[in-house]
């Protein structure tokens, strides 16, 4: 009974029966009424201690980030988050850990209008799986496969912050304000919805680094991408790091930024000037990602981000 | 890129774009078009090596059973299975293991009309999470909370087979035909749909043993259950075991049978005589599950099934 009561205690209050959530946590299944005329975007990701996060990290941070990175997948499709299922495995029942874990995600969940409708808890190595469902108007979804030669390439926000913060922590330095970018990434949900509604058809979220994730777009769209290093948007901290001779690899191969990378004709996004969006390159015929320095010379491509893998 | 290619190789062929599956495996999200007028039943369960199965079990058996037990949750709601997302963690990439794992679930998946639309693979301790979505007509769902005093209690099939098979294996005996009941449980999907359509409103699948699972119905419905031991349906193997002096606990507390336990007025199920259903007791005012022997004396309740926990 322990598992059952755990679920009830911690998770049953995180949904409110409404016209869409007919039945939430506590039965064999949740019962949902999808809104008429919408499509559903569904994603599921597992985060494992020692690989995607450190097991001695504060549980509220684990709770926050595990939900945020899944919301980022909905953002990349242009979907409006709606329902979540959560499966957690932990080595033993630790109520204070669980309380902090829940407190870490509950604010983000409410901000994004997500209801926790079901899930599972078990004993095992620390591991967290979120399954999220979002709503999307038919035709407004953004796919990895829809980039076309002639599109410009854009990213939201700034790149490399999370990777630099991690590098500083590993070197025993205090990343200061930059640490938030690593531990509390803000999923670009609203930006994703606006891009999809504006007619952008190709998008991905940057979880494994710009080169790797843009590479997915190229592969699935059957085209090539050229990126100009000196156009990549960076924060003041990363700018300083680069000016002091730091390596550019965190900017192009650093994961965990959870910004969006999308391709579109410049006309289609011209009216989105209030969004933090930077044009960084262009889609071309061919295959693969090419990275050019300020003189137009090709730079060697760094390997993809390895998260916390040793 | 290894993860990505793995997903493509093994999982991308397991859905067919159709009017409902707009986009399957391989993007940030799957895109689904829910059928008009239906509700969605959603469930997610994690199975962990060493807890829910043995890590040296044949991977095709792990593949089969991990999907079957999740289908059983849809069956208990009366839902028609439709879409699946799958997240697997394994210590290292082992193509022959993965091929056998997929071969284990793919036949069951097709038989049940399920499309694999997304998921995740990562490196970690062996663990499998399925998230399933099914369709259900509004009002035909069966809940744990809808049992009422005066209902009769029923189960499908026979009880105790899986537990007896496990006991025999642990004792070094060959369970023979009984082993199938442990390793290849057949989810009662069709029976669940028919019960829901017939007006049955309260149901659960027996994964932790009859007493424990019927206890969930009692707790959530605010009532009591009386079960008559000598009415419990058993297979010839379990009957022989009991006649030879075997303990009745596998029958009432053995998990892994994945039969359905439901409550209803006898009239409402009278026309379902072609289904393998046995009336085993009655719902009463009060709380808790009471187990009576053939003389009407209360029997001590065994503890809930502990799966493979040591």
Coordinates of C-alpha atoms in Angstrom, one line a residue:
Chain A
X1 CA 0.0 0.0 0.0
X2 CA 3.0 2.3 0.5
X3 CA 3.3 3.1 -3.2
X4 CA -0.4 3.9 -3.5
X5 CA -0.5 6.2 -0.4
X6 CA 2.6 8.0 -1.6
X7 CA 1.0 8.8 -4.9
X8 CA -2.1 10.0 -3.1
X9 CA -0.2 12.1 -0.6
X10 CA 2.1 13.9 -3.0
X11 CA 0.4 13.9 -6.3
X12 CA -3.4 13.7 -6.0
X13 CA -3.7 17.4 -5.2
X14 CA -2.0 18.5 -8.4
X15 CA -4.9 18.3 -10.7
X16 CA -8.4 19.8 -10.5
X17 CA -11.3 18.0 -12.1
X18 CA -12.5 20.3 -14.9
X19 CA -14.1 19.9 -18.3
X20 CA -10.9 18.2 -19.6
X21 CA -9.6 16.3 -16.6
X22 CA -12.5 13.9 -15.9
X23 CA -10.4 11.8 -13.5
X24 CA -6.9 12.5 -12.3
X25 CA -4.4 10.6 -10.1
X26 CA -5.5 7.4 -8.2
X27 CA -7.2 5.1 -10.6
X28 CA -5.9 2.6 -13.2
X29 CA -5.9 5.4 -15.8
X30 CA -6.5 9.1 -15.9
X31 CA -9.6 10.1 -18.0
X32 CA -9.2 13.2 -20.2
X33 CA -11.6 15.0 -22.6
X34 CA -9.5 16.5 -25.4
X35 CA -10.7 19.8 -26.7
X36 CA -12.6 19.6 -30.0
X37 CA -10.6 20.4 -33.1
X38 CA -7.1 20.3 -31.5
X39 CA -4.3 18.0 -32.1
X40 CA -2.3 16.5 -29.3
X41 CA 1.5 16.8 -29.0
X42 CA 2.9 14.0 -26.8
X43 CA 6.4 13.7 -25.4
X44 CA 8.2 11.5 -22.8
X45 CA 11.7 11.8 -21.4
X46 CA 13.5 10.0 -18.7
X47 CA 16.2 11.8 -16.6
X48 CA 18.6 9.5 -14.7
X49 CA 20.7 10.4 -11.7
X50 CA 24.4 10.5 -12.6
X51 CA 23.6 11.0 -16.2
X52 CA 21.1 13.9 -16.6
X53 CA 21.6 15.3 -13.1
X54 CA 23.7 14.6 -10.0
X55 CA 22.0 12.5 -7.4
X56 CA 23.1 14.8 -4.6
X57 CA 21.6 17.8 -6.3
X58 CA 18.9 19.5 -4.4
X59 CA 15.6 17.7 -5.1
X60 CA 13.7 20.9 -5.8
X61 CA 16.2 21.6 -8.6
X62 CA 15.7 18.1 -10.0
X63 CA 11.9 18.6 -9.8
X64 CA 12.1 21.9 -11.6
X65 CA 14.5 20.9 -14.4
X66 CA 13.0 17.5 -15.1
X67 CA 9.6 19.2 -15.9
X68 CA 11.2 22.1 -17.7
X69 CA 13.1 20.0 -20.2
X70 CA 10.0 18.1 -21.1
X71 CA 8.0 21.4 -21.5
X72 CA 10.8 22.4 -23.8
X73 CA 9.9 19.6 -26.2
X74 CA 6.3 20.8 -26.3
X75 CA 7.6 24.3 -26.9
X76 CA 9.6 23.1 -29.9
X77 CA 6.4 21.8 -31.5
X78 CA 4.5 25.0 -30.8
X79 CA 2.1 23.2 -28.4
X80 CA 0.2 24.5 -25.3
X81 CA 1.0 22.3 -22.3
X82 CA -1.9 20.6 -20.7
X83 CA -1.5 17.2 -18.9
X84 CA 1.4 15.4 -17.2
X85 CA 2.1 11.9 -16.0
X86 CA 5.1 11.3 -13.8
X87 CA 6.9 8.1 -12.9
X88 CA 9.6 8.3 -10.3
X89 CA 11.9 5.6 -9.0
X90 CA 13.9 6.2 -5.9
X91 CA 16.0 3.9 -3.7
X92 CA 13.9 4.5 -0.6
X93 CA 11.0 6.5 0.5
X94 CA 12.3 9.9 1.7
X95 CA 9.4 12.2 2.5
X96 CA 11.5 15.4 2.8
X97 CA 13.2 14.6 -0.6
X98 CA 9.7 14.0 -2.2
X99 CA 8.3 17.2 -0.7
X100 CA 11.2 19.3 -2.0
X101 CA 11.0 17.5 -5.4
X102 CA 7.3 18.4 -5.7
X103 CA 7.9 21.9 -4.6
X104 CA 10.5 22.2 -7.3
X105 CA 8.1 21.5 -10.2
X106 CA 4.7 22.6 -8.9
X107 CA 5.2 26.4 -9.5
X108 CA 6.3 25.8 -13.1
X109 CA 3.5 23.3 -13.6
X110 CA 0.9 25.9 -12.5
X111 CA 2.5 28.7 -14.5
X112 CA 2.2 26.6 -17.6
X113 CA -1.4 25.4 -16.9
X114 CA -0.3 21.8 -16.6
X115 CA -2.3 19.3 -14.5
X116 CA -0.7 16.2 -13.1
X117 CA -3.2 13.5 -14.0
X118 CA -1.3 10.2 -13.2
X119 CA 1.8 8.3 -12.9
X120 CA 3.7 5.7 -10.9
X121 CA 6.3 5.5 -8.1
X122 CA 8.6 2.5 -7.6
X123 CA 11.7 1.5 -5.7
X124 CA 14.9 1.6 -7.8
X125 CA 17.8 3.8 -8.9
X126 CA 16.8 7.4 -8.9
X127 CA 15.1 8.1 -12.2
X128 CA 12.3 10.5 -13.3
X129 CA 10.1 10.1 -16.4
X130 CA 7.6 12.8 -17.4
X131 CA 5.1 12.3 -20.1
X132 CA 3.5 15.5 -21.3
X133 CA 0.6 16.2 -23.6
X134 CA -0.1 19.6 -25.2
X135 CA -2.7 21.0 -27.5
X136 CA -2.0 22.4 -30.9
X137 CA -4.1 23.8 -33.8
X138 CA -3.9 21.6 -36.8
X139 CA -1.3 23.0 -39.2
X140 CA 0.5 25.1 -36.6
X141 CA 2.9 22.4 -35.5
X142 CA 6.7 22.8 -36.1
X143 CA 8.6 19.7 -37.3
X144 CA 12.3 18.9 -37.6
X145 CA 11.6 17.8 -41.2
X146 CA 10.2 21.0 -42.6
X147 CA 13.3 23.2 -43.1
X148 CA 13.9 24.2 -46.8
X149 CA 16.9 25.7 -48.6
X150 CA 16.4 29.5 -48.6
X151 CA 15.1 29.5 -45.0
X152 CA 17.0 31.6 -42.5
X153 CA 18.1 30.0 -39.2
X154 CA 17.2 31.6 -35.9
X155 CA 17.7 30.9 -32.2
X156 CA 15.9 32.4 -29.2
X157 CA 17.8 33.8 -26.2
X158 CA 21.5 33.3 -25.7
X159 CA 23.7 30.2 -26.2
X160 CA 26.3 28.6 -24.0
X161 CA 25.3 29.9 -20.6
X162 CA 24.4 26.5 -19.2
X163 CA 27.6 24.9 -20.5
X164 CA 29.8 27.7 -19.2
X165 CA 28.1 27.5 -15.8
X166 CA 28.7 23.8 -15.7
X167 CA 32.3 24.3 -16.7
X168 CA 32.8 26.8 -13.9
X169 CA 31.3 24.6 -11.3
X170 CA 33.5 21.7 -12.4
X171 CA 36.5 24.0 -12.1
X172 CA 35.4 24.9 -8.6
X173 CA 34.4 28.4 -9.5
X174 CA 31.1 30.1 -8.5
X175 CA 29.0 30.7 -11.7
X176 CA 27.0 33.4 -9.9
X177 CA 23.9 34.5 -11.8
X178 CA 24.8 32.1 -14.6
X179 CA 24.0 29.1 -12.5
X180 CA 20.2 29.8 -13.0
X181 CA 20.6 29.1 -16.7
X182 CA 21.9 25.6 -15.9
X183 CA 19.6 24.7 -13.0
X184 CA 16.5 26.5 -13.9
X185 CA 16.1 26.8 -17.7
X186 CA 13.0 28.5 -18.8
X187 CA 11.2 26.5 -21.5
X188 CA 10.3 28.7 -24.4
X189 CA 6.6 27.7 -24.4
X190 CA 5.1 31.0 -25.2
X191 CA 7.7 31.7 -27.9
X192 CA 7.1 28.3 -29.5
X193 CA 3.3 28.9 -29.7
X194 CA 3.8 32.3 -31.3
X195 CA 6.3 30.9 -33.8
X196 CA 3.9 28.1 -34.8
X197 CA 1.0 30.5 -35.1
X198 CA 3.2 32.9 -37.2
X199 CA 3.8 30.1 -39.8
X200 CA 7.2 28.8 -38.7
X201 CA 7.2 25.1 -39.7
X202 CA 10.6 23.8 -38.5
X203 CA 11.9 24.0 -35.0
X204 CA 13.8 22.0 -32.4
X205 CA 14.8 22.8 -28.8
X206 CA 18.6 23.0 -28.0
X207 CA 19.2 20.3 -25.5
X208 CA 22.3 18.7 -26.9
X209 CA 24.0 21.8 -28.4
X210 CA 23.2 23.9 -31.4
X211 CA 25.3 21.9 -33.9
X212 CA 23.8 18.6 -32.8
X213 CA 20.2 19.7 -32.7
X214 CA 20.4 21.8 -35.9
X215 CA 22.0 18.6 -37.3
X216 CA 18.7 16.8 -36.6
X217 CA 16.8 19.4 -38.6
X218 CA 19.2 19.0 -41.5
X219 CA 19.1 15.2 -41.5
X220 CA 15.3 15.0 -41.2
X221 CA 14.8 17.9 -43.7
X222 CA 17.4 16.6 -46.2
X223 CA 19.3 19.9 -46.3
X224 CA 22.4 21.6 -45.0
X225 CA 22.9 24.5 -42.5
X226 CA 25.5 27.2 -42.5
X227 CA 26.0 29.0 -39.2
X228 CA 28.0 32.1 -38.6
X229 CA 29.9 32.0 -35.3
X230 CA 30.0 35.7 -34.8
X231 CA 26.3 36.0 -35.1
X232 CA 25.5 33.7 -32.3
X233 CA 23.8 35.5 -29.4
X234 CA 25.7 35.3 -26.1
X235 CA 25.1 36.7 -22.7
X236 CA 27.5 39.3 -21.1
X237 CA 29.1 36.4 -19.1
X238 CA 29.8 34.3 -22.2
X239 CA 31.0 37.3 -24.1
X240 CA 33.5 38.1 -21.4
X241 CA 34.6 34.4 -21.3
X242 CA 35.1 34.5 -25.1
X243 CA 37.0 37.8 -25.0
X244 CA 39.3 36.3 -22.4
X245 CA 40.2 33.6 -24.8
X246 CA 37.6 31.0 -23.9
X247 CA 36.8 28.2 -26.3
X248 CA 33.7 28.7 -28.5
X249 CA 32.6 25.1 -28.0
X250 CA 30.2 25.7 -25.1
X251 CA 28.3 28.1 -27.4
X252 CA 27.9 25.8 -30.3
X253 CA 28.0 22.4 -28.6
X254 CA 26.9 23.2 -25.0
X255 CA 23.7 21.5 -24.1
X256 CA 21.0 22.4 -21.6
X257 CA 20.3 25.9 -22.9
X258 CA 16.7 24.8 -23.9
X259 CA 16.5 27.7 -26.4
X260 CA 14.6 27.1 -29.6
X261 CA 16.4 26.8 -33.0
X262 CA 14.0 27.3 -35.9
X263 CA 14.1 28.0 -39.6
X264 CA 11.8 30.3 -41.6
X265 CA 11.7 32.8 -44.4
X266 CA 12.7 36.2 -42.9
X267 CA 9.4 37.7 -44.0
X268 CA 7.4 35.3 -41.9
X269 CA 9.0 36.3 -38.6
X270 CA 9.5 40.0 -39.3
X271 CA 6.6 41.0 -37.1
X272 CA 8.0 39.1 -34.1
X273 CA 10.6 41.7 -33.3
X274 CA 9.6 41.9 -29.6
X275 CA 10.8 38.3 -29.2
X276 CA 14.4 37.5 -28.3
X277 CA 15.3 36.0 -31.6
X278 CA 18.6 36.2 -33.5
X279 CA 19.3 35.2 -37.1
X280 CA 22.4 33.0 -37.1
X281 CA 22.6 31.4 -40.6
X282 CA 20.9 29.9 -43.5
X283 CA 19.5 26.5 -44.8
X284 CA 21.2 25.3 -48.0
X285 CA 20.9 22.3 -50.3
X286 CA 23.2 19.5 -49.2
X287 CA 23.7 17.9 -45.8
X288 CA 25.2 18.6 -42.5
X289 CA 26.0 21.7 -40.4
X290 CA 28.8 24.1 -41.4
X291 CA 30.2 26.6 -38.9
X292 CA 32.0 29.7 -40.3
X293 CA 34.2 32.1 -38.4
X294 CA 34.2 35.8 -39.0
X295 CA 36.4 35.5 -42.1
X296 CA 34.2 32.9 -43.7
X297 CA 36.4 30.0 -42.9
X298 CA 35.0 26.7 -41.8
X299 CA 35.6 25.7 -38.2
X300 CA 35.9 22.1 -37.0
X301 CA 32.7 20.8 -35.5
X302 CA 32.9 19.9 -31.8
X303 CA 31.3 16.6 -30.7
X304 CA 27.9 16.7 -29.2
X305 CA 27.3 17.6 -25.6
X306 CA 27.6 14.6 -23.2
X307 CA 25.5 16.0 -20.4
X308 CA 26.9 14.6 -17.1
X309 CA 28.3 11.5 -18.7
X310 CA 31.8 10.8 -17.5
Chain B
X1 CA 23.7 10.6 -32.1
X2 CA 23.7 7.0 -30.9
X3 CA 20.5 7.4 -29.0
X4 CA 18.7 9.0 -31.9
X5 CA 19.7 6.4 -34.3
X6 CA 18.7 3.7 -31.9
X7 CA 15.3 5.1 -31.6
X8 CA 15.0 5.3 -35.4
X9 CA 16.3 1.8 -36.0
X10 CA 14.1 0.0 -33.6
X11 CA 11.0 2.1 -33.0
X12 CA 10.3 4.2 -36.0
X13 CA 8.7 1.4 -38.0
X14 CA 6.2 0.7 -35.3
X15 CA 3.6 3.3 -36.2
X16 CA 1.9 4.1 -39.5
X17 CA 0.9 7.6 -40.3
X18 CA -2.9 7.6 -40.5
X19 CA -5.8 9.9 -39.7
X20 CA -4.9 9.8 -36.0
X21 CA -1.1 9.4 -36.0
X22 CA -0.1 12.6 -37.7
X23 CA 3.6 12.3 -36.7
X24 CA 5.2 9.3 -34.9
X25 CA 8.6 8.6 -33.5
X26 CA 11.5 10.9 -34.3
X27 CA 10.6 14.5 -33.5
X28 CA 10.4 16.5 -30.3
X29 CA 6.8 15.2 -29.9
X30 CA 4.4 12.9 -31.5
X31 CA 1.3 14.5 -33.1
X32 CA -2.0 12.8 -32.6
X33 CA -5.5 13.6 -33.8
X34 CA -7.9 12.3 -31.1
X35 CA -11.2 10.9 -32.5
X36 CA -14.2 13.2 -32.0
X37 CA -16.4 12.6 -29.1
X38 CA -14.2 10.1 -27.3
X39 CA -12.4 10.4 -24.0
X40 CA -8.8 9.4 -23.5
X41 CA -7.7 7.0 -20.9
X42 CA -4.0 7.5 -20.0
X43 CA -1.7 5.3 -18.0
X44 CA 2.0 5.0 -17.3
X45 CA 3.9 2.3 -15.5
X46 CA 7.6 1.7 -14.9
X47 CA 9.0 -1.8 -14.6
X48 CA 12.5 -2.1 -13.0
X49 CA 14.9 -5.0 -13.4
X50 CA 15.2 -6.9 -10.1
X51 CA 11.9 -5.6 -8.9
X52 CA 9.3 -6.3 -11.5
X53 CA 11.3 -8.7 -13.6
X54 CA 14.6 -10.5 -13.4
X55 CA 17.4 -8.8 -15.3
X56 CA 18.5 -12.1 -16.8
X57 CA 15.0 -12.9 -18.1
X58 CA 14.8 -13.3 -21.8
X59 CA 14.3 -9.8 -23.3
X60 CA 11.4 -10.9 -25.5
X61 CA 9.5 -11.9 -22.3
X62 CA 10.4 -8.5 -20.7
X63 CA 9.1 -6.8 -23.9
X64 CA 5.9 -8.7 -23.9
X65 CA 5.0 -8.5 -20.2
X66 CA 5.9 -4.8 -19.8
X67 CA 3.4 -3.9 -22.5
X68 CA 0.8 -6.4 -21.3
X69 CA 0.6 -5.0 -17.8
X70 CA 0.1 -1.5 -19.1
X71 CA -2.6 -2.7 -21.5
X72 CA -4.2 -4.3 -18.4
X73 CA -4.6 -0.8 -16.9
X74 CA -6.5 0.3 -20.0
X75 CA -8.6 -2.9 -19.9
X76 CA -9.6 -2.1 -16.3
X77 CA -11.0 1.3 -17.4
X78 CA -12.8 -0.3 -20.4
X79 CA -10.7 1.6 -22.9
X80 CA -9.6 0.7 -26.5
X81 CA -5.8 0.8 -26.7
X82 CA -4.5 3.3 -29.3
X83 CA -1.1 4.9 -28.7
X84 CA 2.1 4.1 -26.9
X85 CA 5.2 5.9 -25.8
X86 CA 8.2 3.9 -24.5
X87 CA 11.2 4.9 -22.5
X88 CA 13.9 2.4 -21.9
X89 CA 17.1 2.7 -19.9
X90 CA 19.8 0.0 -20.3
X91 CA 23.4 -0.2 -19.1
X92 CA 24.8 -0.5 -22.6
X93 CA 23.6 -0.7 -26.1
X94 CA 23.0 -4.4 -26.9
X95 CA 21.4 -4.8 -30.4
X96 CA 20.5 -8.4 -29.9
X97 CA 18.8 -7.6 -26.6
X98 CA 16.9 -4.7 -28.2
X99 CA 15.8 -6.8 -31.1
X100 CA 14.5 -9.5 -28.9
X101 CA 12.8 -6.9 -26.6
X102 CA 11.0 -5.4 -29.5
X103 CA 10.0 -8.8 -31.0
X104 CA 8.5 -9.6 -27.6
X105 CA 6.0 -6.7 -27.6
X106 CA 5.4 -6.1 -31.3
X107 CA 2.9 -8.9 -31.9
X108 CA 0.8 -7.9 -28.9
X109 CA 1.0 -4.3 -29.9
X110 CA -0.3 -5.1 -33.4
X111 CA -3.0 -7.4 -32.0
X112 CA -4.3 -4.6 -29.8
X113 CA -4.1 -2.0 -32.6
X114 CA -1.5 0.1 -30.7
X115 CA 0.9 2.4 -32.5
X116 CA 4.3 3.3 -30.9
X117 CA 4.4 7.0 -31.5
X118 CA 7.3 8.2 -29.4
X119 CA 9.6 7.7 -26.4
X120 CA 13.2 7.9 -25.2
X121 CA 16.2 5.7 -24.7
X122 CA 19.0 6.3 -22.2
X123 CA 21.9 4.7 -20.5
X124 CA 21.2 3.6 -16.9
X125 CA 20.0 0.7 -14.9
X126 CA 17.6 -1.5 -16.9
X127 CA 14.1 0.0 -16.6
X128 CA 11.1 0.2 -18.9
X129 CA 8.4 2.8 -18.8
X130 CA 5.3 2.6 -21.0
X131 CA 2.8 5.3 -21.4
X132 CA -0.4 4.2 -23.1
X133 CA -3.5 6.1 -24.3
X134 CA -6.8 4.5 -25.1
X135 CA -10.2 5.7 -26.3
X136 CA -13.4 5.4 -24.4
X137 CA -17.0 6.5 -24.9
X138 CA -18.0 9.1 -22.3
X139 CA -19.9 7.3 -19.5
X140 CA -18.5 3.9 -20.3
X141 CA -15.4 4.2 -18.1
X142 CA -15.0 1.9 -15.0
X143 CA -13.6 3.5 -11.9
X144 CA -12.3 2.1 -8.6
X145 CA -14.6 4.5 -6.8
X146 CA -18.0 3.4 -8.2
X147 CA -18.7 0.2 -6.2
X148 CA -21.9 0.3 -4.2
X149 CA -23.4 -1.9 -1.4
X150 CA -25.6 -4.5 -3.1
X151 CA -23.2 -5.0 -6.0
X152 CA -22.0 -8.5 -6.6
X153 CA -18.2 -9.0 -7.1
X154 CA -16.8 -10.8 -10.1
X155 CA -13.5 -11.8 -11.5
X156 CA -12.5 -12.9 -15.0
X157 CA -10.5 -16.0 -15.7
X158 CA -8.7 -17.9 -12.9
X159 CA -6.7 -16.7 -9.9
X160 CA -3.4 -17.8 -8.5
X161 CA -1.8 -19.3 -11.6
X162 CA 1.0 -16.7 -11.9
X163 CA 1.9 -16.9 -8.2
X164 CA 1.9 -20.7 -8.2
X165 CA 4.2 -20.7 -11.3
X166 CA 6.5 -18.3 -9.6
X167 CA 6.5 -20.4 -6.4
X168 CA 7.3 -23.5 -8.4
X169 CA 10.2 -21.8 -10.2
X170 CA 11.6 -20.5 -7.0
X171 CA 11.5 -24.1 -5.6
X172 CA 13.3 -25.4 -8.7
X173 CA 10.3 -27.1 -10.2
X174 CA 9.1 -26.8 -13.7
X175 CA 5.7 -25.0 -13.8
X176 CA 5.0 -26.5 -17.3
X177 CA 2.0 -24.9 -19.0
X178 CA 1.4 -22.7 -16.0
X179 CA 4.6 -20.7 -16.8
X180 CA 2.7 -18.9 -19.6
X181 CA 0.4 -17.4 -17.0
X182 CA 3.4 -15.8 -15.3
X183 CA 5.4 -14.7 -18.3
X184 CA 2.8 -14.0 -20.9
X185 CA -0.4 -12.7 -19.2
X186 CA -3.1 -11.8 -21.6
X187 CA -4.6 -8.4 -20.8
X188 CA -8.4 -8.5 -20.7
X189 CA -8.8 -5.7 -23.1
X190 CA -11.9 -7.0 -25.0
X191 CA -13.5 -8.1 -21.8
X192 CA -13.0 -4.7 -20.2
X193 CA -14.6 -2.9 -23.2
X194 CA -17.6 -5.2 -23.1
X195 CA -18.0 -4.7 -19.3
X196 CA -17.9 -0.9 -19.7
X197 CA -20.4 -1.0 -22.5
X198 CA -22.6 -3.3 -20.5
X199 CA -22.9 -0.7 -17.7
X200 CA -20.3 -2.0 -15.3
X201 CA -19.0 1.1 -13.5
X202 CA -16.4 -0.3 -11.1
X203 CA -13.3 -2.4 -12.0
X204 CA -9.7 -2.9 -11.3
X205 CA -7.0 -5.2 -12.8
X206 CA -5.5 -7.7 -10.4
X207 CA -1.8 -7.0 -10.4
X208 CA -1.1 -7.1 -6.6
X209 CA -3.5 -9.9 -5.7
X210 CA -7.3 -10.0 -5.3
X211 CA -7.4 -8.8 -1.7
X212 CA -5.1 -5.9 -2.2
X213 CA -6.7 -4.7 -5.5
X214 CA -10.3 -5.3 -4.3
X215 CA -9.2 -3.3 -1.2
X216 CA -8.5 -0.3 -3.5
X217 CA -12.1 -0.5 -4.8
X218 CA -13.4 -0.7 -1.2
X219 CA -11.3 2.3 0.0
X220 CA -12.1 4.5 -3.0
X221 CA -15.8 3.5 -3.0
X222 CA -16.2 3.8 0.7
X223 CA -17.6 0.3 1.2
X224 CA -16.6 -3.2 2.2
X225 CA -16.2 -6.5 0.3
X226 CA -17.0 -10.0 1.3
X227 CA -15.3 -12.7 -0.7
X228 CA -16.0 -16.5 -0.5
X229 CA -12.8 -18.5 -0.9
X230 CA -14.6 -21.6 -2.3
X231 CA -16.1 -19.5 -5.1
X232 CA -12.8 -18.3 -6.4
X233 CA -12.1 -19.6 -9.9
X234 CA -8.9 -21.7 -10.2
X235 CA -7.2 -23.6 -13.0
X236 CA -6.8 -27.4 -12.8
X237 CA -3.2 -26.8 -11.7
X238 CA -4.1 -24.6 -8.8
X239 CA -7.0 -26.9 -7.9
X240 CA -4.6 -29.8 -7.7
X241 CA -2.2 -27.8 -5.6
X242 CA -4.9 -26.8 -3.2
X243 CA -6.2 -30.4 -3.0
X244 CA -2.7 -31.5 -2.1
X245 CA -2.7 -29.2 0.9
X246 CA -1.3 -26.1 -0.8
X247 CA -1.8 -22.7 0.9
X248 CA -4.6 -20.6 -0.5
X249 CA -2.6 -17.4 -0.4
X250 CA -1.4 -17.5 -4.0
X251 CA -5.1 -17.4 -5.0
X252 CA -6.1 -14.4 -2.9
X253 CA -2.8 -12.5 -2.6
X254 CA -0.8 -13.7 -5.7
X255 CA -0.1 -10.9 -8.1
X256 CA 0.6 -10.9 -11.8
X257 CA -2.7 -12.6 -12.9
X258 CA -3.9 -9.5 -14.7
X259 CA -7.5 -10.7 -14.5
X260 CA -10.2 -8.0 -13.9
X261 CA -12.1 -7.7 -10.7
X262 CA -15.4 -5.7 -11.1
X263 CA -18.6 -5.1 -9.2
X264 CA -22.1 -4.8 -10.7
X265 CA -25.7 -5.7 -10.1
X266 CA -26.1 -9.3 -11.3
X267 CA -28.8 -8.2 -13.8
X268 CA -26.4 -6.0 -15.6
X269 CA -24.0 -8.8 -16.5
X270 CA -26.5 -11.6 -17.0
X271 CA -26.2 -11.3 -20.8
X272 CA -22.4 -11.7 -20.7
X273 CA -22.5 -15.5 -20.1
X274 CA -20.1 -16.2 -22.8
X275 CA -17.4 -14.3 -20.9
X276 CA -15.1 -16.2 -18.4
X277 CA -16.6 -14.5 -15.4
X278 CA -17.2 -15.8 -11.9
X279 CA -19.2 -14.2 -9.1
X280 CA -17.1 -14.4 -5.9
X281 CA -18.8 -12.2 -3.3
X282 CA -20.7 -9.0 -2.6
X283 CA -20.1 -5.3 -1.7
X284 CA -21.4 -4.3 1.7
X285 CA -21.6 -1.1 3.8
X286 CA -18.5 -0.7 5.9
X287 CA -14.8 -0.9 5.0
X288 CA -12.1 -3.4 4.1
X289 CA -12.1 -6.9 2.5
X290 CA -13.4 -9.9 4.4
X291 CA -12.5 -13.4 3.3
X292 CA -14.8 -16.3 4.3
X293 CA -14.1 -20.1 4.2
X294 CA -16.7 -22.7 3.2
X295 CA -18.2 -22.6 6.7
X296 CA -18.6 -18.9 6.7
X297 CA -15.7 -18.2 9.0
X298 CA -13.4 -15.3 8.4
X299 CA -9.9 -16.1 7.3
X300 CA -6.8 -14.1 8.1
X301 CA -5.9 -11.7 5.2
X302 CA -2.5 -12.4 3.7
X303 CA -0.1 -9.4 3.0
X304 CA -0.1 -8.0 -0.5
X305 CA 2.0 -9.5 -3.2
X306 CA 5.6 -8.2 -3.2
X307 CA 6.5 -9.0 -6.9
X308 CA 10.1 -9.8 -7.1
X309 CA 11.1 -7.8 -4.0
X310 CA 13.3 -9.7 -1.7

